[in-house]
Protein backbone atom coordinates (compact mmCIF):
# COMPACT_ATOMS: atom_id res chain seq x y z
CA UNK A 1 0.00 0.00 0.00
CA UNK A 2 1.47 3.33 -1.09
CA UNK A 3 0.62 5.75 1.71
CA UNK A 4 0.71 9.45 0.78
CA UNK A 5 -0.99 11.13 3.75
CA UNK A 6 -1.35 10.92 7.50
CA UNK A 7 -4.10 8.86 9.12
CA UNK A 8 -4.56 6.48 6.20
CA UNK A 9 -2.62 3.43 7.43
CA UNK A 10 -1.90 2.66 11.06
CA UNK A 11 -0.08 -0.35 12.46
CA UNK A 12 -0.84 -1.73 15.92
CA UNK A 13 1.15 -4.16 18.04
CA UNK A 14 2.01 -5.06 21.62
CA UNK A 15 5.44 -4.75 23.27
CA UNK A 16 6.04 -6.77 26.43
CA UNK A 17 8.51 -5.46 29.02
CA UNK A 18 9.40 -7.20 32.28
CA UNK A 19 10.39 -5.09 35.29
CA UNK A 20 13.01 -6.14 37.83
CA UNK A 21 10.29 -6.95 40.38
CA UNK A 22 8.68 -9.39 37.92
CA UNK A 23 5.79 -7.15 36.89
CA UNK A 24 4.95 -6.85 33.22
CA UNK A 25 4.44 -3.59 31.36
CA UNK A 26 2.37 -4.12 28.22
CA UNK A 27 2.49 -1.38 25.62
CA UNK A 28 -0.30 -1.60 23.06
CA UNK A 29 0.64 1.09 20.58
CA UNK A 30 -0.25 2.42 17.15
CA UNK A 31 1.98 4.12 14.60
CA UNK A 32 0.95 6.19 11.60
CA UNK A 33 2.90 4.77 8.66
CA UNK A 34 3.19 8.06 6.76
CA UNK A 35 4.37 10.33 9.59
CA UNK A 36 5.93 7.65 11.86
CA UNK A 37 4.07 9.26 14.76
CA UNK A 38 2.93 7.10 17.67
CA UNK A 39 -0.73 8.08 17.43
CA UNK A 40 -2.16 5.94 20.22
CA UNK A 41 -1.11 3.82 23.14
CA UNK A 42 -2.30 2.00 26.21
CA UNK A 43 0.22 0.98 28.88
CA UNK A 44 -1.17 -1.68 31.20
CA UNK A 45 -0.08 -4.72 33.24
CA UNK A 46 -2.09 -6.91 30.85
CA UNK A 47 -2.58 -7.08 27.09
CA UNK A 48 -6.27 -7.63 26.48
CA UNK A 49 -8.71 -6.90 23.70
CA UNK A 50 -10.08 -4.05 25.83
CA UNK A 51 -6.57 -2.55 26.07
CA UNK A 52 -6.24 -2.71 22.27
CA UNK A 53 -9.66 -1.10 21.81
CA UNK A 54 -8.74 1.66 24.28
CA UNK A 55 -5.51 2.39 22.38
CA UNK A 56 -7.43 2.66 19.10
CA UNK A 57 -10.15 4.84 20.68
CA UNK A 58 -7.47 7.17 22.03
CA UNK A 59 -5.79 7.34 18.62
CA UNK A 60 -9.05 8.11 16.83
CA UNK A 61 -9.96 10.89 19.27
CA UNK A 62 -6.50 12.46 19.59
CA UNK A 63 -6.01 12.49 15.82
CA UNK A 64 -9.55 13.54 14.83
CA UNK A 65 -10.07 10.45 12.69
CA UNK A 66 -13.64 9.39 12.00
CA UNK A 67 -13.37 7.11 8.94
CA UNK A 68 -11.27 5.75 6.07
CA UNK A 69 -8.47 4.34 8.19
CA UNK A 70 -6.73 1.02 7.64
CA UNK A 71 -5.49 -0.61 10.83
CA UNK A 72 -2.94 -3.36 10.27
CA UNK A 73 -2.10 -5.90 12.96
CA UNK A 74 -0.60 -9.29 13.48
CA UNK A 75 -2.77 -12.28 14.38
CA UNK A 76 -2.56 -11.92 18.15
CA UNK A 77 -5.65 -12.97 20.10
CA UNK A 78 -6.38 -9.36 21.08
CA UNK A 79 -6.70 -8.41 17.40
CA UNK A 80 -8.48 -11.50 16.10
CA UNK A 81 -11.18 -11.51 18.75
CA UNK A 82 -14.81 -11.02 17.79
CA UNK A 83 -15.01 -7.99 20.11
CA UNK A 84 -12.10 -6.26 18.36
CA UNK A 85 -13.50 -6.98 14.90
CA UNK A 86 -16.92 -5.64 15.95
CA UNK A 87 -15.26 -2.55 17.40
CA UNK A 88 -13.44 -1.91 14.10
CA UNK A 89 -16.63 -2.30 12.06
CA UNK A 90 -18.55 0.02 14.39
CA UNK A 91 -15.84 2.68 14.05
CA UNK A 92 -15.44 2.43 10.24
CA UNK A 93 -11.97 0.95 10.52
CA UNK A 94 -10.76 -1.50 7.89
CA UNK A 95 -8.83 -4.05 9.95
CA UNK A 96 -6.13 -5.81 7.96
CA UNK A 97 -4.42 -8.88 9.42
CA UNK A 98 -0.90 -9.60 8.19
CA UNK A 99 0.07 -13.13 7.15
CA UNK A 100 1.27 -15.34 10.00
CA UNK A 101 5.01 -15.10 10.72
CA UNK A 102 5.41 -11.99 8.55
CA UNK A 103 6.47 -9.13 10.85
CA UNK A 104 7.87 -7.24 7.84
CA UNK A 105 4.25 -6.35 6.95
CA UNK A 106 4.18 -4.39 10.21
CA UNK A 107 7.71 -3.05 9.81
CA UNK A 108 7.03 0.47 11.10
CA UNK A 109 5.65 -0.55 14.49
CA UNK A 110 8.27 -3.31 14.77
CA UNK A 111 10.97 -0.70 14.05
CA UNK A 112 9.57 1.56 16.76
CA UNK A 113 9.64 -1.33 19.24
CA UNK A 114 13.27 -1.98 18.31
CA UNK A 115 14.13 1.69 18.94
CA UNK A 116 12.21 1.64 22.23
CA UNK A 117 14.21 -1.40 23.32
CA UNK A 118 17.59 0.05 22.27
CA UNK A 119 17.09 3.67 23.32
CA UNK A 120 14.95 3.33 26.44
CA UNK A 121 14.46 -0.13 27.91
CA UNK A 122 18.04 -1.41 27.67
CA UNK A 123 19.39 1.85 29.13
CA UNK A 124 17.25 1.69 32.25
CA UNK A 125 16.72 -0.76 35.06
CA UNK A 126 12.95 -0.77 35.11
CA UNK A 127 12.07 -1.32 38.76
CA UNK A 128 8.29 -1.85 38.57
CA UNK A 129 5.18 -1.12 36.52
CA UNK A 130 4.97 2.55 37.58
CA UNK A 131 8.61 3.20 36.73
CA UNK A 132 8.24 1.42 33.37
CA UNK A 133 5.08 3.35 32.56
CA UNK A 134 6.86 6.65 33.22
CA UNK A 135 9.93 5.75 31.14
CA UNK A 136 7.92 4.47 28.18
CA UNK A 137 5.57 7.44 28.26
CA UNK A 138 8.54 9.86 28.33
CA UNK A 139 10.23 8.01 25.47
CA UNK A 140 7.11 8.20 23.30
CA UNK A 141 6.95 11.96 23.92
CA UNK A 142 10.64 12.26 22.95
CA UNK A 143 10.14 10.05 19.90
CA UNK A 144 7.18 12.08 18.58
CA UNK A 145 8.59 15.54 19.38
CA UNK A 146 12.38 15.30 19.09
CA UNK A 147 13.73 12.11 17.56
CA UNK A 148 14.64 12.76 13.95
CA UNK A 149 14.04 10.26 11.14
CA UNK A 150 15.99 10.04 7.91
CA UNK A 151 12.82 8.96 6.10
CA UNK A 152 11.15 12.21 7.24
CA UNK A 153 13.89 14.52 5.91
CA UNK A 154 15.54 14.48 9.35
CA UNK A 155 12.50 15.82 11.15
CA UNK A 156 10.65 14.42 14.16
CA UNK A 157 7.20 12.96 13.42
CA UNK A 158 5.37 15.96 14.90
CA UNK A 159 7.60 18.44 13.06
CA UNK A 160 7.04 16.50 9.83
CA UNK A 161 3.27 16.73 10.33
CA UNK A 162 3.45 20.46 11.10
CA UNK A 163 5.49 21.12 7.94
CA UNK A 164 3.20 18.88 5.85
CA UNK A 165 0.15 20.89 6.87
CA UNK A 166 1.66 24.24 5.83
mmCIF file of N, CA, C and O in Angstrom, residues 17 19 23 25-26 34-35 41 51-52 56-57 77 124 134 141 147:
data_model
loop_
_atom_site.group_PDB
_atom_site.id
_atom_site.type_symbol
_atom_site.label_atom_id
_atom_site.label_comp_id
_atom_site.label_asym_id
_atom_site.label_seq_id
_atom_site.Cartn_x
_atom_site.Cartn_y
_atom_site.Cartn_z
ATOM 1 N N UNK A 17 7.312 -5.823 28.275
ATOM 2 C CA UNK A 17 8.514 -5.458 29.018
ATOM 3 C C UNK A 17 8.373 -6.028 30.420
ATOM 4 O O UNK A 17 7.319 -5.897 31.040
ATOM 5 N N UNK A 19 9.677 -5.900 34.296
ATOM 6 C CA UNK A 19 10.389 -5.094 35.286
ATOM 7 C C UNK A 19 11.213 -5.998 36.198
ATOM 8 O O UNK A 19 10.994 -7.215 36.276
ATOM 9 N N UNK A 23 7.006 -7.672 37.510
ATOM 10 C CA UNK A 23 5.786 -7.152 36.893
ATOM 11 C C UNK A 23 5.995 -6.954 35.393
ATOM 12 O O UNK A 23 7.106 -6.686 34.936
ATOM 13 N N UNK A 25 4.952 -4.841 31.921
ATOM 14 C CA UNK A 25 4.440 -3.594 31.362
ATOM 15 C C UNK A 25 4.094 -3.927 29.922
ATOM 16 O O UNK A 25 4.968 -4.334 29.148
ATOM 17 N N UNK A 26 2.833 -3.804 29.561
ATOM 18 C CA UNK A 26 2.374 -4.125 28.215
ATOM 19 C C UNK A 26 2.036 -2.823 27.501
ATOM 20 O O UNK A 26 1.162 -2.076 27.944
ATOM 21 N N UNK A 34 2.698 6.925 7.534
ATOM 22 C CA UNK A 34 3.194 8.056 6.760
ATOM 23 C C UNK A 34 4.092 8.976 7.588
ATOM 24 O O UNK A 34 5.178 9.340 7.158
ATOM 25 N N UNK A 35 3.640 9.358 8.768
ATOM 26 C CA UNK A 35 4.375 10.326 9.594
ATOM 27 C C UNK A 35 5.296 9.688 10.623
ATOM 28 O O UNK A 35 6.096 10.382 11.240
ATOM 29 N N UNK A 41 -1.784 4.803 22.287
ATOM 30 C CA UNK A 41 -1.111 3.822 23.145
ATOM 31 C C UNK A 41 -1.961 3.545 24.376
ATOM 32 O O UNK A 41 -2.776 4.368 24.789
ATOM 33 N N UNK A 51 -7.727 -3.450 26.130
ATOM 34 C CA UNK A 51 -6.573 -2.552 26.067
ATOM 35 C C UNK A 51 -6.322 -2.105 24.626
ATOM 36 O O UNK A 51 -6.048 -0.932 24.367
ATOM 37 N N UNK A 52 -6.428 -3.034 23.692
ATOM 38 C CA UNK A 52 -6.245 -2.706 22.273
ATOM 39 C C UNK A 52 -7.328 -1.741 21.803
ATOM 40 O O UNK A 52 -7.045 -0.767 21.105
ATOM 41 N N UNK A 56 -6.875 2.196 20.377
ATOM 42 C CA UNK A 56 -7.435 2.664 19.103
ATOM 43 C C UNK A 56 -8.384 3.832 19.338
ATOM 44 O O UNK A 56 -8.337 4.840 18.617
ATOM 45 N N UNK A 57 -9.240 3.728 20.359
ATOM 46 C CA UNK A 57 -10.152 4.838 20.683
ATOM 47 C C UNK A 57 -9.364 6.119 20.931
ATOM 48 O O UNK A 57 -9.714 7.188 20.430
ATOM 49 N N UNK A 77 -4.261 -12.734 19.666
ATOM 50 C CA UNK A 77 -5.648 -12.967 20.099
ATOM 51 C C UNK A 77 -6.408 -11.681 20.402
ATOM 52 O O UNK A 77 -7.631 -11.643 20.244
ATOM 53 N N UNK A 124 17.826 1.467 30.931
ATOM 54 C CA UNK A 124 17.254 1.689 32.254
ATOM 55 C C UNK A 124 16.968 0.372 32.957
ATOM 56 O O UNK A 124 16.589 -0.600 32.315
ATOM 57 N N UNK A 134 6.290 5.304 33.321
ATOM 58 C CA UNK A 134 6.857 6.648 33.220
ATOM 59 C C UNK A 134 7.927 6.718 32.133
ATOM 60 O O UNK A 134 7.925 7.623 31.294
ATOM 61 N N UNK A 141 6.975 10.507 24.074
ATOM 62 C CA UNK A 141 6.950 11.962 23.917
ATOM 63 C C UNK A 141 8.209 12.435 23.192
ATOM 64 O O UNK A 141 8.137 13.238 22.252
ATOM 65 N N UNK A 147 12.879 13.074 18.253
ATOM 66 C CA UNK A 147 13.730 12.110 17.561
ATOM 67 C C UNK A 147 13.584 12.258 16.049
ATOM 68 O O UNK A 147 12.500 12.124 15.508
#
